[in-house]
Amino acid sequence: MSGGAFVGMPAFPPFPRAAHEAVRNTTLRANLRHATHTIRDKRARAVAELDDWAELREAGKRIKDETLRHLDRYLEQLEESVVRAGGTVHWAADAAEANRIVTELVRATGETEVVKVKSMATQEIGLNEALEAEGIHAYETDLAELIVQLGKDRPSHILVPAIHRNRGEIRDIFREEMGAWGRPAPDGLTDTPAELADAARLHLREKFLRAKVGVSGANFMVAETGTLVVVESEGNGRMCLTLPETLISVVGIEKVVPTWRDLEVFLQTLPRSSTAERMNPYTSMWTGTSDAQTADGPRAFHLVLLDNGRTDTLADEVGRQALRCIRCSACLNVCPVYERAGGHAYGSVYPGPIGAILSPQLRGTGSEIDASLPYASSLCGACYEVCPVAIDIPEVLVHLRERVVQGGEVTRRGVKVTLKPARGHAAERAAMRAAGFVFARPGALRLGQRLASRTRRFHPRTLPGPGRAWSAARDLPKVPAEPFRDWWERTRGGAAQGSGRQEVSGK
Amino acid sequence: MSSRDLILGRVRRALADVPDAAEGPAGDGSAYEAAVDRGYAREHGGRTPEETVDLLAENLADYRAIVHHCAAEELPELLARLLAARGARTVLAPPGLPPHWLQAVDATRVRDRAASTPHELDRVDSVVTGCAVAVAETGTLVLDGSADQGRRRITLVPDHHVCVVRVPDQVVSSVPLALGRLDPTRPLTWISGPSATSDIELDRVEGVHGPRTLEVVLMSGE
Ligand code: SF4
């Protein structure tokens, strides 16, 4: 494997270059800072309400681990249950196959429009673009996704994809673009959030009411019952899941959980970690199709189970824990690097700490962006602390850094291959600059949560690869008892003008 | 090879390092339950049924549902008042709603039929339903499509939803207790306050697509 183009994704500049652009964008930075800090504080309060949070977190971790251990069995069981309930199950090995399946399913209905509820999986595979190429219009219905789609933009946050836009920009986008997509924005639209939301309600309602095909993802799939779960806030999910005649759900294979009872854990941890609410406004659960008599929801239901690099990730003993992720985005909101760099810098639909470990595993580290992602972190450990399924993101980051630099055995598309070390390649230089970006910003580090002493075990004497070059120039100390941040503060004063820093600050 | 076999084959090879992966979980799920330590609480704190209802009311209101209390015999009058205050000209009632609930209501009753189009529903002013269970700790109502709750779309398209909860019987403390009462084969909708978005600079705005006004009647003594 090397540089294998990732189907459905445009080429992205490596992390450091994109991050620099973001840092220069003051609107973006102010919005991000406001947003991440607001959610971060609220989340802490929502979590503190439950005195058994640690136990819920541990149970969530174990449920996911047990599922992954026997993933083949649970997928087969899920398939059986969905089929028993009247649904049809499709399997897609990669993005291209998933897009093909969905396109054919939509074609078979004779429709040329679909309504979509925000889904990471369909963004990951570039479904909207693939449908568009076949003459099928996919309308995003989540308010933020609508803003992104109308603005011909990319999402920058898992949960608040338009976090980089402020109200004035949103009003301008609505005024200029809504008319071309359907019902135009009302005359005299101002930039108050309530008016903007109302404009979106009117614009999208005509699409919901006439939609014949809905496309969704899912937060959870229950193997024993065949139930799918979608957690949302706005009601656009309910619209897409209940009004159309045909529903197509594209879901990563790691979203399966064994039992109905398992939901009792995630329905407590997900809303609190994600929107910092006791419960999100709407959660929909459905099992198969509805019969003609009750006519409650779609008569045809298709589940597309997506691999697209997940089984390769599963093959990595350290990296597989990334598949536990329930996409709450708590790790983004506490990440000092994300706060500075913004979501777009990660060059993937999965930004922030989880993106830094998931994208290089799903896509491989052949491209500059993917090779640089494991370096887009200060290893401060705040992401691990807040993760509701206890993914040890720093551990995986260090592991992936080694992989980039030293090479080694990995699985790509189901086949074991040996990666060559990236030394001297463009990928290494990108990684090097990413490390430089992070280390040149002690202020960013300080903004993070306390540097847990636990990260100390990730401090090798010399950092692998780009880190090695860096540490050679910087004289990396042993860091036995001193948090990284303190060490940084202390040492950067004197000989702190090392090559890594020079390189990034020389705009 | 089909993609199904391809993917399942990849999964099995990926798990080659896992000692007992091939054996799989025991059929009765006991091995699974043993591996998953459910050391978390079934509910948080001990409350009397009355206190649980109070907590429900508090959390519903915190997420901006409008909460009313009444005794069973007061319900028809209360519903009539709520709908009149709203100025509702039409009200939709699911087929199994007790007929006397709406006996005092002036608004024209609209019947939901399997053939009703979303556009027809969009012209309805208000909808009145019961619920399957309510969760106090989270301020959540769960609808399961029973005859007094109707199809999912009837509580989605109209802009005003009045939901009647029979207290204390339909109220549980926690999410785990609620799941135990629900039937996964039914279409389920969990509702916690009116629809909302924080997508614009994180300012919370109520009501994007679902009903913008959610009123909850906690009815006792039935
Ligand atoms: S890695 Fe953990 S904290 Fe980050 S999005 Fe996934 S579940 Fe949430």
PDB file of C-alpha atoms in Angstrom, chain B residues 103-216:
ATOM      1  CA  GLN B 103     -65.070  15.685  24.709  1.00  0.00           C
ATOM      2  CA  ALA B 104     -64.836  19.334  25.759  1.00  0.00           C
ATOM      3  CA  VAL B 105     -62.672  20.428  22.861  1.00  0.00           C
ATOM      4  CA  ASP B 106     -64.023  22.876  20.277  1.00  0.00           C
ATOM      5  CA  ALA B 107     -61.415  22.265  17.591  1.00  0.00           C
ATOM      6  CA  THR B 108     -62.378  19.989  14.720  1.00  0.00           C
ATOM      7  CA  ARG B 109     -61.115  16.470  15.210  1.00  0.00           C
ATOM      8  CA  VAL B 110     -59.034  15.052  12.413  1.00  0.00           C
ATOM      9  CA  ARG B 111     -58.658  11.330  12.031  1.00  0.00           C
ATOM     10  CA  ASP B 112     -55.320   9.860  11.030  1.00  0.00           C
ATOM     11  CA  ARG B 113     -55.682   7.301   8.259  1.00  0.00           C
ATOM     12  CA  ALA B 114     -52.964   5.101   6.758  1.00  0.00           C
ATOM     13  CA  ALA B 115     -53.477   7.030   3.542  1.00  0.00           C
ATOM     14  CA  SER B 116     -53.166  10.494   5.102  1.00  0.00           C
ATOM     15  CA  THR B 117     -50.418  12.359   3.304  1.00  0.00           C
ATOM     16  CA  PRO B 118     -47.700  14.333   5.069  1.00  0.00           C
ATOM     17  CA  HIS B 119     -49.200  17.451   3.456  1.00  0.00           C
ATOM     18  CA  GLU B 120     -52.524  16.781   5.176  1.00  0.00           C
ATOM     19  CA  LEU B 121     -50.767  16.401   8.494  1.00  0.00           C
ATOM     20  CA  ASP B 122     -48.955  19.667   7.885  1.00  0.00           C
ATOM     21  CA  ARG B 123     -52.309  21.461   7.943  1.00  0.00           C
ATOM     22  CA  VAL B 124     -53.240  20.122  11.378  1.00  0.00           C
ATOM     23  CA  ASP B 125     -52.787  22.582  14.228  1.00  0.00           C
ATOM     24  CA  SER B 126     -52.346  20.299  17.238  1.00  0.00           C
ATOM     25  CA  VAL B 127     -52.028  16.649  18.183  1.00  0.00           C
ATOM     26  CA  VAL B 128     -52.954  14.981  21.477  1.00  0.00           C
ATOM     27  CA  THR B 129     -51.505  11.588  22.470  1.00  0.00           C
ATOM     28  CA  GLY B 130     -50.761   9.345  25.399  1.00  0.00           C
ATOM     29  CA  CYS B 131     -47.312   7.830  25.929  1.00  0.00           C
ATOM     30  CA  ALA B 132     -45.705   4.454  26.668  1.00  0.00           C
ATOM     31  CA  VAL B 133     -43.328   5.459  29.425  1.00  0.00           C
ATOM     32  CA  ALA B 134     -41.681   8.587  30.809  1.00  0.00           C
ATOM     33  CA  VAL B 135     -38.160   8.822  32.233  1.00  0.00           C
ATOM     34  CA  ALA B 136     -37.731  11.118  35.216  1.00  0.00           C
ATOM     35  CA  GLU B 137     -33.943  11.439  35.323  1.00  0.00           C
ATOM     36  CA  THR B 138     -33.762  12.665  31.755  1.00  0.00           C
ATOM     37  CA  GLY B 139     -37.157  14.332  31.289  1.00  0.00           C
ATOM     38  CA  THR B 140     -38.019  11.994  28.435  1.00  0.00           C
ATOM     39  CA  LEU B 141     -41.309  10.755  26.969  1.00  0.00           C
ATOM     40  CA  VAL B 142     -41.267   7.550  24.959  1.00  0.00           C
ATOM     41  CA  LEU B 143     -43.942   6.817  22.351  1.00  0.00           C
ATOM     42  CA  ASP B 144     -44.272   3.285  21.006  1.00  0.00           C
ATOM     43  CA  GLY B 145     -46.993   3.585  18.395  1.00  0.00           C
ATOM     44  CA  SER B 146     -49.731   2.071  20.561  1.00  0.00           C
ATOM     45  CA  ALA B 147     -53.295   2.980  19.704  1.00  0.00           C
ATOM     46  CA  ASP B 148     -53.351   6.036  21.982  1.00  0.00           C
ATOM     47  CA  GLN B 149     -50.123   7.338  20.443  1.00  0.00           C
ATOM     48  CA  GLY B 150     -50.527   6.629  16.777  1.00  0.00           C
ATOM     49  CA  ARG B 151     -48.086   6.677  13.932  1.00  0.00           C
ATOM     50  CA  ARG B 152     -44.753   8.405  14.447  1.00  0.00           C
ATOM     51  CA  ARG B 153     -45.489  11.098  11.920  1.00  0.00           C
ATOM     52  CA  ILE B 154     -48.546  12.479  13.700  1.00  0.00           C
ATOM     53  CA  THR B 155     -46.414  13.717  16.576  1.00  0.00           C
ATOM     54  CA  LEU B 156     -43.810  15.073  14.196  1.00  0.00           C
ATOM     55  CA  VAL B 157     -45.401  17.161  11.481  1.00  0.00           C
ATOM     56  CA  PRO B 158     -47.927  19.279  13.467  1.00  0.00           C
ATOM     57  CA  ASP B 159     -46.386  22.191  15.326  1.00  0.00           C
ATOM     58  CA  HIS B 160     -48.063  21.583  18.701  1.00  0.00           C
ATOM     59  CA  HIS B 161     -47.964  18.302  20.625  1.00  0.00           C
ATOM     60  CA  VAL B 162     -49.836  17.680  23.854  1.00  0.00           C
ATOM     61  CA  CYS B 163     -48.759  14.438  25.533  1.00  0.00           C
ATOM     62  CA  VAL B 164     -50.650  12.961  28.469  1.00  0.00           C
ATOM     63  CA  VAL B 165     -48.653  10.888  30.969  1.00  0.00           C
ATOM     64  CA  ARG B 166     -50.507   8.731  33.482  1.00  0.00           C
ATOM     65  CA  VAL B 167     -48.665   9.280  36.737  1.00  0.00           C
ATOM     66  CA  PRO B 168     -47.195   7.608  38.623  1.00  0.00           C
ATOM     67  CA  ASP B 169     -47.717   4.347  36.692  1.00  0.00           C
ATOM     68  CA  GLN B 170     -46.066   5.357  33.447  1.00  0.00           C
ATOM     69  CA  VAL B 171     -43.097   7.060  35.058  1.00  0.00           C
ATOM     70  CA  VAL B 172     -39.784   5.310  35.704  1.00  0.00           C
ATOM     71  CA  SER B 173     -36.640   6.812  37.181  1.00  0.00           C
ATOM     72  CA  SER B 174     -34.017   5.935  34.657  1.00  0.00           C
ATOM     73  CA  VAL B 175     -33.063   4.948  31.139  1.00  0.00           C
ATOM     74  CA  PRO B 176     -32.260   1.332  32.131  1.00  0.00           C
ATOM     75  CA  LEU B 177     -35.699   0.940  33.703  1.00  0.00           C
ATOM     76  CA  ALA B 178     -37.380   2.469  30.659  1.00  0.00           C
ATOM     77  CA  LEU B 179     -35.688   0.108  28.214  1.00  0.00           C
ATOM     78  CA  GLY B 180     -36.877  -2.822  30.294  1.00  0.00           C
ATOM     79  CA  ARG B 181     -40.468  -1.724  29.802  1.00  0.00           C
ATOM     80  CA  LEU B 182     -40.264  -1.212  26.059  1.00  0.00           C
ATOM     81  CA  ASP B 183     -40.796  -3.617  23.193  1.00  0.00           C
ATOM     82  CA  PRO B 184     -37.964  -3.307  20.660  1.00  0.00           C
ATOM     83  CA  THR B 185     -40.124  -4.552  17.809  1.00  0.00           C
ATOM     84  CA  ARG B 186     -42.307  -1.433  18.005  1.00  0.00           C
ATOM     85  CA  PRO B 187     -41.251   1.843  16.397  1.00  0.00           C
ATOM     86  CA  LEU B 188     -40.031   3.967  19.305  1.00  0.00           C
ATOM     87  CA  THR B 189     -39.585   7.705  19.603  1.00  0.00           C
ATOM     88  CA  TRP B 190     -37.856   9.191  22.632  1.00  0.00           C
ATOM     89  CA  ILE B 191     -38.742  12.842  23.095  1.00  0.00           C
ATOM     90  CA  SER B 192     -36.934  15.168  25.492  1.00  0.00           C
ATOM     91  CA  GLY B 193     -38.295  18.655  25.097  1.00  0.00           C
ATOM     92  CA  PRO B 194     -39.218  20.299  21.829  1.00  0.00           C
ATOM     93  CA  SER B 195     -36.878  19.926  18.876  1.00  0.00           C
ATOM     94  CA  ALA B 196     -33.868  22.161  19.150  1.00  0.00           C
ATOM     95  CA  THR B 197     -30.676  23.165  17.474  1.00  0.00           C
ATOM     96  CA  SER B 198     -27.509  24.808  18.612  1.00  0.00           C
ATOM     97  CA  ASP B 199     -25.988  24.869  15.179  1.00  0.00           C
ATOM     98  CA  ILE B 200     -25.772  28.639  14.909  1.00  0.00           C
ATOM     99  CA  GLU B 201     -23.019  29.826  17.204  1.00  0.00           C
ATOM    100  CA  LEU B 202     -24.287  27.366  19.803  1.00  0.00           C
ATOM    101  CA  ASP B 203     -27.325  29.526  20.569  1.00  0.00           C
ATOM    102  CA  ARG B 204     -30.109  27.167  21.451  1.00  0.00           C
ATOM    103  CA  VAL B 205     -33.138  27.628  19.203  1.00  0.00           C
ATOM    104  CA  GLU B 206     -36.287  25.651  19.862  1.00  0.00           C
ATOM    105  CA  GLY B 207     -38.107  23.954  17.102  1.00  0.00           C
ATOM    106  CA  VAL B 208     -36.444  23.316  13.845  1.00  0.00           C
ATOM    107  CA  HIS B 209     -38.434  20.474  12.371  1.00  0.00           C
ATOM    108  CA  GLY B 210     -40.454  18.764  15.039  1.00  0.00           C
ATOM    109  CA  PRO B 211     -43.279  20.416  17.015  1.00  0.00           C
ATOM    110  CA  ARG B 212     -42.060  23.725  18.322  1.00  0.00           C
ATOM    111  CA  THR B 213     -44.301  23.519  21.330  1.00  0.00           C
ATOM    112  CA  LEU B 214     -44.459  20.448  23.548  1.00  0.00           C
ATOM    113  CA  GLU B 215     -46.973  20.412  26.384  1.00  0.00           C
ATOM    114  CA  VAL B 216     -47.004  17.569  28.870  1.00  0.00           C
TER     115      VAL B 216
END
